[in-house]
Amino acid sequence: MQVGFPQSVRALSRDNSQRWLWRLGIGLVLLTLWGGWFVYAQLWVYVTSRQARVEVFRQVHPVEAQVDGQVVASRLELGAEVQMGDVLIELDADLQRLELEERQARVAASEAELRAFERLVEAEKRVIGQMDEAAQAALEEAAARVEEAEAAAKFGASRAKRLASLRHKGHLSELEVLEAETEAKQKQASAQAERLAYQRQVADHKARKGDRLSHIAEVQQDVVRLEGEIRVVQASIRRLERDIARRRVSAPVAGKIGEVSTLPVGAVVSAGQQIAAVVPPGELKVVGQFTASEAVGRLKPGQKARVRLDAFPWTQYGSISGRVARVASEPREGLVRVEVVLDEASSRRIPYEHGLNGSVDVAVEQATPFTLMLRAVGKAAGRAPTALGETTPAGGAGIDSGDRQ
């Protein structure tokens, strides 16, 4: 026997209708809210680089060998603090040192010979001065004798003339006059001899002085030659000293050794071979390598950035905020270098240091989800394959550059 419940059935029908209306209303509200968010909400658009690295602001200095050689001493220690000029590697320089000692000895001998020549020149000059003084006295004495002889000759000639006058008057005999004339001629001859002796002394003095001056000139030529040889050898000494100094590989700056090569004593290095890298102290930055297609024209100094380090999972440590400091103007191998300055407050919880790797995201603009969807559709359409296996621009068939123009 069936029993009917018409009122209950009608009540259940009304309840089902109301639930369906409520559900439809809630769905419409949610759809409206989602549509509004989809069209009007502003979302940050990030450009990401997976090739990011923490570096110091000052450039890391590589340490390279400047010449070929064999390692005779090594003070390389990873993480060691060094000062500018500290010797890290010494290469064998025995041959250069022996050659340096030989040339230094040659310079010392040449300088001693040069000093001897200089003393000889000074001695010759003193001798010439003494010769001048002695010659001056001798010439003055000879000049006095010449003057005395000439006076005697003049007196003898005058006396002979007077006696000849008296002979004409008959006061003297002819013999006395002849004796006076003979004596006058003798005195003239003596005066002439004194004059010749004076001239000979002058010539002798000039000849001796000329010999001394010629000797001084020869010695001075030797001095000039020695000075030239000394300068040449000294230049070679400076070259050897520089060569020896290049065999001592030193730290170019103060800092910490961040990278070393295994170079035991006896190992051979080549010129230009990097043996270490010195990390100078200073603030840290993050350097990211972005693809040129995403970075050029979009990345600019001042934009916000966030950094995630591989060694510190962001799910546990979070990310480090920062801002773009510099953007390279020219790509290298398709990548653009971007430097990010870290926010000190947000990076205190992570002990970051030079060499840490990670990723960096840079906020380049704000866009709505609708705009981002259109971009995605455009990119997908732009990559759509054609019959020839090529890609076409968004929205149409493949046309060549002439048709587009």
Coordinates of C-alpha atoms in Angstrom, one line a residue:
M1 CA 0.0 0.0 0.0
Q2 CA 1.5 3.3 -1.1
V3 CA 1.3 6.4 1.1
G4 CA 1.6 9.8 -0.6
F5 CA 3.5 12.8 0.9
P6 CA 2.6 15.6 -1.5
Q7 CA 3.5 18.4 1.0
S8 CA 6.9 17.0 1.8
V9 CA 7.6 16.6 -1.9
R10 CA 6.7 20.2 -2.6
A11 CA 8.9 21.4 0.3
L12 CA 11.9 19.5 -0.9
S13 CA 11.4 20.9 -4.4
R14 CA 11.3 24.5 -3.0
D15 CA 14.5 23.8 -1.0
N16 CA 16.4 22.4 -4.0
S17 CA 15.4 25.5 -6.1
Q18 CA 16.6 27.9 -3.4
R19 CA 20.0 26.1 -3.0
W20 CA 20.5 26.1 -6.7
L21 CA 19.8 29.9 -6.8
W22 CA 22.2 30.5 -4.0
R23 CA 24.9 28.5 -5.6
L24 CA 24.4 30.3 -8.9
G25 CA 24.5 33.7 -7.2
I26 CA 27.7 32.9 -5.3
G27 CA 29.2 31.6 -8.6
L28 CA 28.3 34.7 -10.4
V29 CA 29.7 36.9 -7.6
L30 CA 33.0 34.9 -7.6
L31 CA 33.1 35.0 -11.4
T32 CA 32.5 38.8 -11.3
L33 CA 35.3 39.3 -8.7
W34 CA 37.7 37.1 -10.7
G35 CA 36.8 38.9 -13.9
G36 CA 37.5 42.3 -12.2
W37 CA 40.8 41.0 -10.8
F38 CA 41.7 39.5 -14.2
V39 CA 41.1 42.8 -16.0
Y40 CA 42.1 45.5 -13.5
A41 CA 44.5 43.9 -11.0
Q42 CA 48.1 45.1 -11.3
L43 CA 50.8 42.4 -11.0
W44 CA 54.5 42.8 -10.9
V45 CA 56.3 41.4 -13.9
Y46 CA 59.8 40.0 -13.1
V47 CA 62.7 39.2 -15.4
T48 CA 64.8 36.4 -14.0
S49 CA 68.4 35.4 -14.2
R50 CA 69.6 31.9 -13.1
Q51 CA 73.2 33.0 -13.5
A52 CA 73.7 35.2 -10.5
R53 CA 76.8 35.5 -8.3
V54 CA 77.7 37.4 -5.2
E55 CA 80.8 39.6 -5.8
V56 CA 82.6 42.4 -4.0
F57 CA 82.2 45.9 -5.4
R58 CA 85.9 46.1 -6.1
Q59 CA 87.2 43.9 -8.9
V60 CA 88.6 40.6 -8.0
H61 CA 92.3 40.6 -9.0
P62 CA 93.7 37.5 -10.7
V63 CA 97.4 36.7 -9.8
E64 CA 99.3 35.6 -12.9
A65 CA 102.9 34.5 -13.5
Q66 CA 104.6 37.0 -15.7
V67 CA 107.4 34.7 -16.9
D68 CA 108.1 31.0 -17.4
G69 CA 109.9 29.4 -14.5
Q70 CA 110.1 26.7 -11.8
V71 CA 108.5 27.2 -8.4
V72 CA 111.1 27.4 -5.6
A73 CA 108.9 28.7 -2.8
S74 CA 105.1 29.0 -2.4
R75 CA 103.1 30.9 0.2
L76 CA 99.7 30.2 -1.3
E77 CA 97.0 29.3 1.2
L78 CA 93.4 29.4 0.4
G79 CA 91.5 32.0 2.5
A80 CA 94.7 33.6 3.8
E81 CA 94.8 37.4 4.3
V82 CA 97.5 39.1 2.3
Q83 CA 98.7 42.7 1.9
M84 CA 99.6 44.4 -1.3
G85 CA 103.1 43.4 -2.3
D86 CA 103.2 40.1 -0.3
V87 CA 105.2 37.5 -2.2
L88 CA 103.0 34.5 -3.0
I89 CA 105.2 32.5 -5.4
E90 CA 109.0 32.6 -6.0
L91 CA 110.4 31.3 -9.3
D92 CA 113.9 30.1 -9.9
A93 CA 116.2 33.1 -10.6
D94 CA 119.7 31.8 -9.9
L95 CA 120.9 32.4 -13.4
Q96 CA 119.7 35.9 -13.4
R97 CA 121.2 36.6 -10.0
L98 CA 124.6 35.3 -11.1
E99 CA 124.5 37.5 -14.2
L100 CA 123.4 40.4 -12.0
E101 CA 126.4 39.9 -9.6
E102 CA 128.8 39.7 -12.6
R103 CA 127.6 43.0 -14.0
Q104 CA 127.5 44.6 -10.6
A105 CA 131.2 43.6 -10.2
R106 CA 132.0 45.0 -13.6
V107 CA 130.4 48.3 -12.7
A108 CA 132.3 48.4 -9.5
A109 CA 135.6 47.8 -11.3
S110 CA 134.8 50.4 -13.9
E111 CA 133.8 52.9 -11.3
A112 CA 137.1 52.3 -9.5
E113 CA 139.0 52.8 -12.8
L114 CA 137.0 55.9 -13.4
R115 CA 137.9 57.3 -10.0
A116 CA 141.6 56.5 -10.8
F117 CA 141.3 58.4 -14.1
E118 CA 139.7 61.3 -12.4
R119 CA 142.5 61.4 -9.8
L120 CA 145.0 61.3 -12.7
V121 CA 143.4 64.2 -14.4
E122 CA 143.4 66.2 -11.1
A123 CA 147.1 65.3 -10.6
E124 CA 147.9 66.4 -14.2
K125 CA 146.1 69.7 -13.7
R126 CA 148.1 70.3 -10.5
V127 CA 151.3 69.5 -12.3
I128 CA 150.4 72.0 -15.0
G129 CA 149.7 74.6 -12.4
Q130 CA 153.1 74.0 -10.8
M131 CA 154.8 74.0 -14.2
D132 CA 153.1 77.4 -14.9
E133 CA 154.3 78.8 -11.6
A134 CA 157.9 77.5 -12.2
A135 CA 157.9 78.6 -15.8
Q136 CA 156.6 82.0 -14.8
A137 CA 159.5 82.5 -12.4
A138 CA 162.1 81.2 -14.8
L139 CA 160.8 83.4 -17.6
E140 CA 160.8 86.4 -15.4
E141 CA 164.4 85.6 -14.5
A142 CA 165.3 85.1 -18.2
A143 CA 163.5 88.3 -19.1
A144 CA 165.6 90.2 -16.5
R145 CA 168.8 88.7 -18.0
V146 CA 167.7 89.8 -21.5
E147 CA 167.0 93.2 -20.2
E148 CA 170.4 93.4 -18.5
A149 CA 172.2 92.1 -21.5
E150 CA 170.4 94.6 -23.8
A151 CA 171.3 97.4 -21.5
A152 CA 174.9 96.3 -21.5
A153 CA 174.9 96.1 -25.2
K154 CA 173.4 99.5 -25.6
F155 CA 176.1 100.9 -23.2
G156 CA 178.9 99.1 -25.1
A157 CA 177.7 100.5 -28.4
S158 CA 177.4 104.0 -27.0
R159 CA 180.9 103.8 -25.4
A160 CA 182.4 102.5 -28.7
K161 CA 180.8 105.4 -30.5
R162 CA 182.2 108.0 -28.1
L163 CA 185.6 106.4 -28.2
A164 CA 185.5 106.5 -32.0
S165 CA 184.7 110.3 -31.8
L166 CA 187.6 110.8 -29.5
R167 CA 189.8 108.8 -31.9
H168 CA 189.0 111.2 -34.7
K169 CA 190.1 114.1 -32.5
G170 CA 193.3 112.3 -31.8
H171 CA 192.8 111.7 -28.1
L172 CA 192.8 107.8 -28.3
S173 CA 194.6 105.2 -30.2
E174 CA 193.0 103.1 -32.8
L175 CA 193.6 99.9 -30.6
E176 CA 191.5 101.3 -27.8
V177 CA 188.7 102.0 -30.2
L178 CA 188.8 98.5 -31.7
E179 CA 188.7 97.0 -28.2
A180 CA 185.7 99.1 -27.3
E181 CA 183.9 98.1 -30.5
T182 CA 184.7 94.5 -30.0
E183 CA 183.4 94.6 -26.4
A184 CA 180.2 96.3 -27.7
K185 CA 179.7 93.5 -30.3
Q186 CA 180.2 90.9 -27.6
K187 CA 177.6 92.4 -25.4
Q188 CA 175.2 92.6 -28.3
A189 CA 175.8 88.9 -29.0
S190 CA 175.2 88.1 -25.4
A191 CA 172.0 90.1 -25.4
Q192 CA 170.9 88.2 -28.5
A193 CA 171.7 84.9 -26.8
E194 CA 169.7 85.8 -23.8
R195 CA 166.7 86.7 -26.0
L196 CA 167.0 83.3 -27.8
A197 CA 167.3 81.5 -24.4
Y198 CA 164.1 83.3 -23.2
Q199 CA 162.2 82.3 -26.4
R200 CA 163.5 78.7 -26.0
Q201 CA 162.2 78.6 -22.4
V202 CA 158.8 79.9 -23.5
A203 CA 158.6 77.3 -26.3
D204 CA 159.8 74.5 -24.0
H205 CA 157.1 75.4 -21.4
K206 CA 154.4 75.4 -24.1
A207 CA 155.6 72.0 -25.4
R208 CA 155.6 70.5 -21.9
K209 CA 152.2 72.0 -21.1
G210 CA 150.8 70.8 -24.4
D211 CA 152.0 67.3 -23.6
R212 CA 150.3 67.4 -20.2
L213 CA 147.1 68.7 -21.8
S214 CA 147.2 66.1 -24.5
H215 CA 147.5 63.4 -21.8
I216 CA 144.6 64.9 -19.9
A217 CA 142.5 64.8 -23.1
E218 CA 143.3 61.1 -23.6
V219 CA 142.4 60.4 -20.0
Q220 CA 139.2 62.3 -20.3
Q221 CA 138.3 60.3 -23.4
D222 CA 138.9 57.1 -21.3
V223 CA 136.6 58.7 -18.7
V224 CA 133.8 59.3 -21.2
R225 CA 134.2 55.8 -22.5
L226 CA 134.0 54.3 -19.1
E227 CA 131.0 56.4 -18.1
G228 CA 129.2 55.1 -21.3
E229 CA 130.1 51.5 -20.5
I230 CA 128.9 52.0 -16.9
R231 CA 125.6 53.4 -18.1
V232 CA 125.1 50.5 -20.5
V233 CA 125.9 47.9 -17.8
Q234 CA 123.7 49.7 -15.2
A235 CA 120.8 49.6 -17.7
S236 CA 121.3 45.8 -18.1
I237 CA 121.4 45.6 -14.3
R238 CA 118.1 47.3 -14.0
R239 CA 116.7 44.9 -16.6
L240 CA 118.0 41.9 -14.7
E241 CA 116.6 43.3 -11.4
R242 CA 113.2 43.8 -13.1
D243 CA 113.4 40.3 -14.5
I244 CA 114.2 38.9 -11.0
A245 CA 111.3 41.0 -9.5
R246 CA 109.0 39.5 -12.1
R247 CA 110.0 36.0 -10.8
R248 CA 108.5 37.0 -7.4
V249 CA 104.7 36.9 -7.9
S250 CA 103.2 39.3 -5.4
A251 CA 99.6 40.1 -4.3
P252 CA 98.4 43.1 -6.4
V253 CA 96.0 44.3 -3.6
A254 CA 95.2 43.6 0.0
G255 CA 92.5 41.1 0.6
K256 CA 91.8 37.4 0.9
I257 CA 93.0 34.6 -1.4
G258 CA 89.8 33.3 -2.9
E259 CA 91.3 30.9 -5.4
V260 CA 94.6 29.0 -5.7
S261 CA 96.2 26.6 -8.1
T262 CA 98.1 23.6 -6.8
L263 CA 101.7 24.5 -7.4
P264 CA 104.1 22.5 -5.2
V265 CA 107.8 23.4 -5.1
G266 CA 109.4 22.2 -8.4
A267 CA 106.3 22.8 -10.5
V268 CA 106.8 24.7 -13.7
V269 CA 104.5 27.7 -14.5
S270 CA 104.0 29.5 -17.8
A271 CA 103.8 33.2 -18.5
G272 CA 100.2 34.3 -18.1
Q273 CA 99.1 31.3 -16.1
Q274 CA 96.7 32.3 -13.3
I275 CA 97.9 30.9 -10.0
A276 CA 95.5 32.6 -7.6
A277 CA 92.8 35.3 -7.2
V278 CA 92.8 38.0 -4.5
V279 CA 89.4 39.2 -3.2
P280 CA 89.7 42.7 -1.8
P281 CA 87.6 43.7 1.2
G282 CA 84.5 45.8 0.7
E283 CA 80.7 45.8 0.2
L284 CA 79.1 42.9 -1.7
K285 CA 76.9 43.0 -4.8
V286 CA 75.0 40.5 -6.9
V287 CA 75.9 40.2 -10.5
G288 CA 73.3 38.7 -12.8
Q289 CA 73.6 37.7 -16.4
F290 CA 70.3 38.4 -18.3
T291 CA 69.4 37.5 -21.8
A292 CA 69.7 40.5 -24.1
S293 CA 66.1 40.0 -25.4
E294 CA 64.7 40.4 -21.9
A295 CA 67.1 42.9 -20.5
V296 CA 67.8 45.5 -23.1
G297 CA 65.3 48.4 -22.8
R298 CA 63.6 46.9 -19.7
L299 CA 66.2 46.8 -17.0
K300 CA 67.1 50.1 -15.5
P301 CA 69.0 51.4 -12.4
G302 CA 66.7 51.8 -9.4
Q303 CA 64.4 48.9 -10.1
K304 CA 63.5 46.5 -7.3
A305 CA 65.1 43.1 -7.2
R306 CA 65.1 40.0 -5.1
V307 CA 67.9 37.5 -4.7
R308 CA 67.7 33.8 -3.8
L309 CA 70.9 32.0 -3.0
D310 CA 71.4 28.3 -3.8
A311 CA 73.3 27.6 -0.6
F312 CA 70.4 29.1 1.5
P313 CA 67.0 27.7 0.3
W314 CA 64.5 30.5 0.0
T315 CA 61.8 28.4 1.6
Q316 CA 63.8 28.5 4.9
Y317 CA 65.8 31.7 4.6
G318 CA 63.7 33.7 2.3
S319 CA 65.0 36.0 -0.4
I320 CA 67.1 39.1 -0.2
S321 CA 65.7 42.4 -1.5
G322 CA 67.8 44.9 -3.3
R323 CA 67.8 47.3 -6.2
V324 CA 69.5 47.5 -9.6
A325 CA 72.6 49.7 -9.4
R326 CA 74.1 49.3 -12.9
V327 CA 73.1 47.8 -16.3
A328 CA 75.6 47.1 -19.0
S329 CA 75.0 49.0 -22.3
E330 CA 76.4 46.3 -24.5
P331 CA 75.6 42.5 -24.3
R332 CA 78.4 40.0 -24.3
E333 CA 77.8 36.6 -25.8
G334 CA 74.0 37.4 -25.8
L335 CA 74.0 38.2 -22.0
V336 CA 73.7 41.6 -20.3
R337 CA 75.5 42.2 -17.0
V338 CA 73.3 43.7 -14.3
E339 CA 74.6 44.7 -10.8
V340 CA 72.3 44.6 -7.8
V341 CA 72.9 46.3 -4.5
L342 CA 71.6 44.3 -1.6
D343 CA 69.4 45.6 1.1
E344 CA 71.4 45.3 4.3
A345 CA 68.4 44.9 6.6
S346 CA 67.0 42.0 4.6
S347 CA 70.4 40.3 4.2
R348 CA 71.4 40.2 7.8
R349 CA 69.9 36.8 8.4
I350 CA 72.0 35.2 5.6
P351 CA 75.8 35.1 6.0
Y352 CA 76.4 35.8 2.4
E353 CA 79.9 36.3 1.0
H354 CA 81.8 36.5 -2.2
G355 CA 81.3 33.6 -4.6
L356 CA 77.8 32.5 -3.6
N357 CA 75.6 31.5 -6.6
G358 CA 71.9 31.9 -7.0
S359 CA 69.2 33.7 -9.0
V360 CA 67.9 37.2 -9.2
D361 CA 64.5 38.6 -10.1
V362 CA 64.1 42.2 -11.2
A363 CA 60.6 43.8 -11.2
V364 CA 60.4 45.6 -14.6
E365 CA 56.8 46.7 -14.8
Q366 CA 53.2 46.2 -13.6
A367 CA 50.5 44.6 -15.8
T368 CA 47.1 43.1 -15.5
P369 CA 46.5 39.3 -15.8
F370 CA 44.5 40.0 -19.0
T371 CA 47.5 41.8 -20.5
L372 CA 49.8 39.0 -19.5
M373 CA 47.5 36.5 -21.1
L374 CA 47.4 38.5 -24.4
R375 CA 51.2 38.5 -24.4
A376 CA 51.3 34.8 -23.8
V377 CA 48.9 34.2 -26.6
G378 CA 50.9 36.5 -28.9
K379 CA 54.1 34.7 -28.1
A380 CA 52.5 31.3 -28.6
A381 CA 51.1 32.5 -31.9
G382 CA 54.4 33.9 -32.9
R383 CA 56.0 30.5 -32.4
A384 CA 53.3 28.6 -34.4
P385 CA 55.0 26.4 -37.0
T386 CA 54.2 27.0 -40.7
A387 CA 54.2 24.5 -43.6
L388 CA 57.9 25.1 -44.0
G389 CA 58.7 24.5 -40.3
E390 CA 59.3 28.2 -39.6
T391 CA 57.7 30.5 -37.1
T392 CA 55.2 33.2 -38.0
P393 CA 54.4 36.5 -36.3
A394 CA 51.3 36.6 -34.1
G395 CA 48.0 36.5 -35.9
G396 CA 48.8 35.6 -39.4
A397 CA 50.5 33.8 -42.1
G398 CA 54.2 34.0 -42.8
I399 CA 55.1 36.9 -45.0
D400 CA 58.5 38.0 -46.0
S401 CA 60.1 41.3 -45.2
G402 CA 59.2 42.9 -48.5
D403 CA 55.5 42.2 -48.0
R404 CA 55.7 43.7 -44.5
Q405 CA 57.2 46.8 -45.8

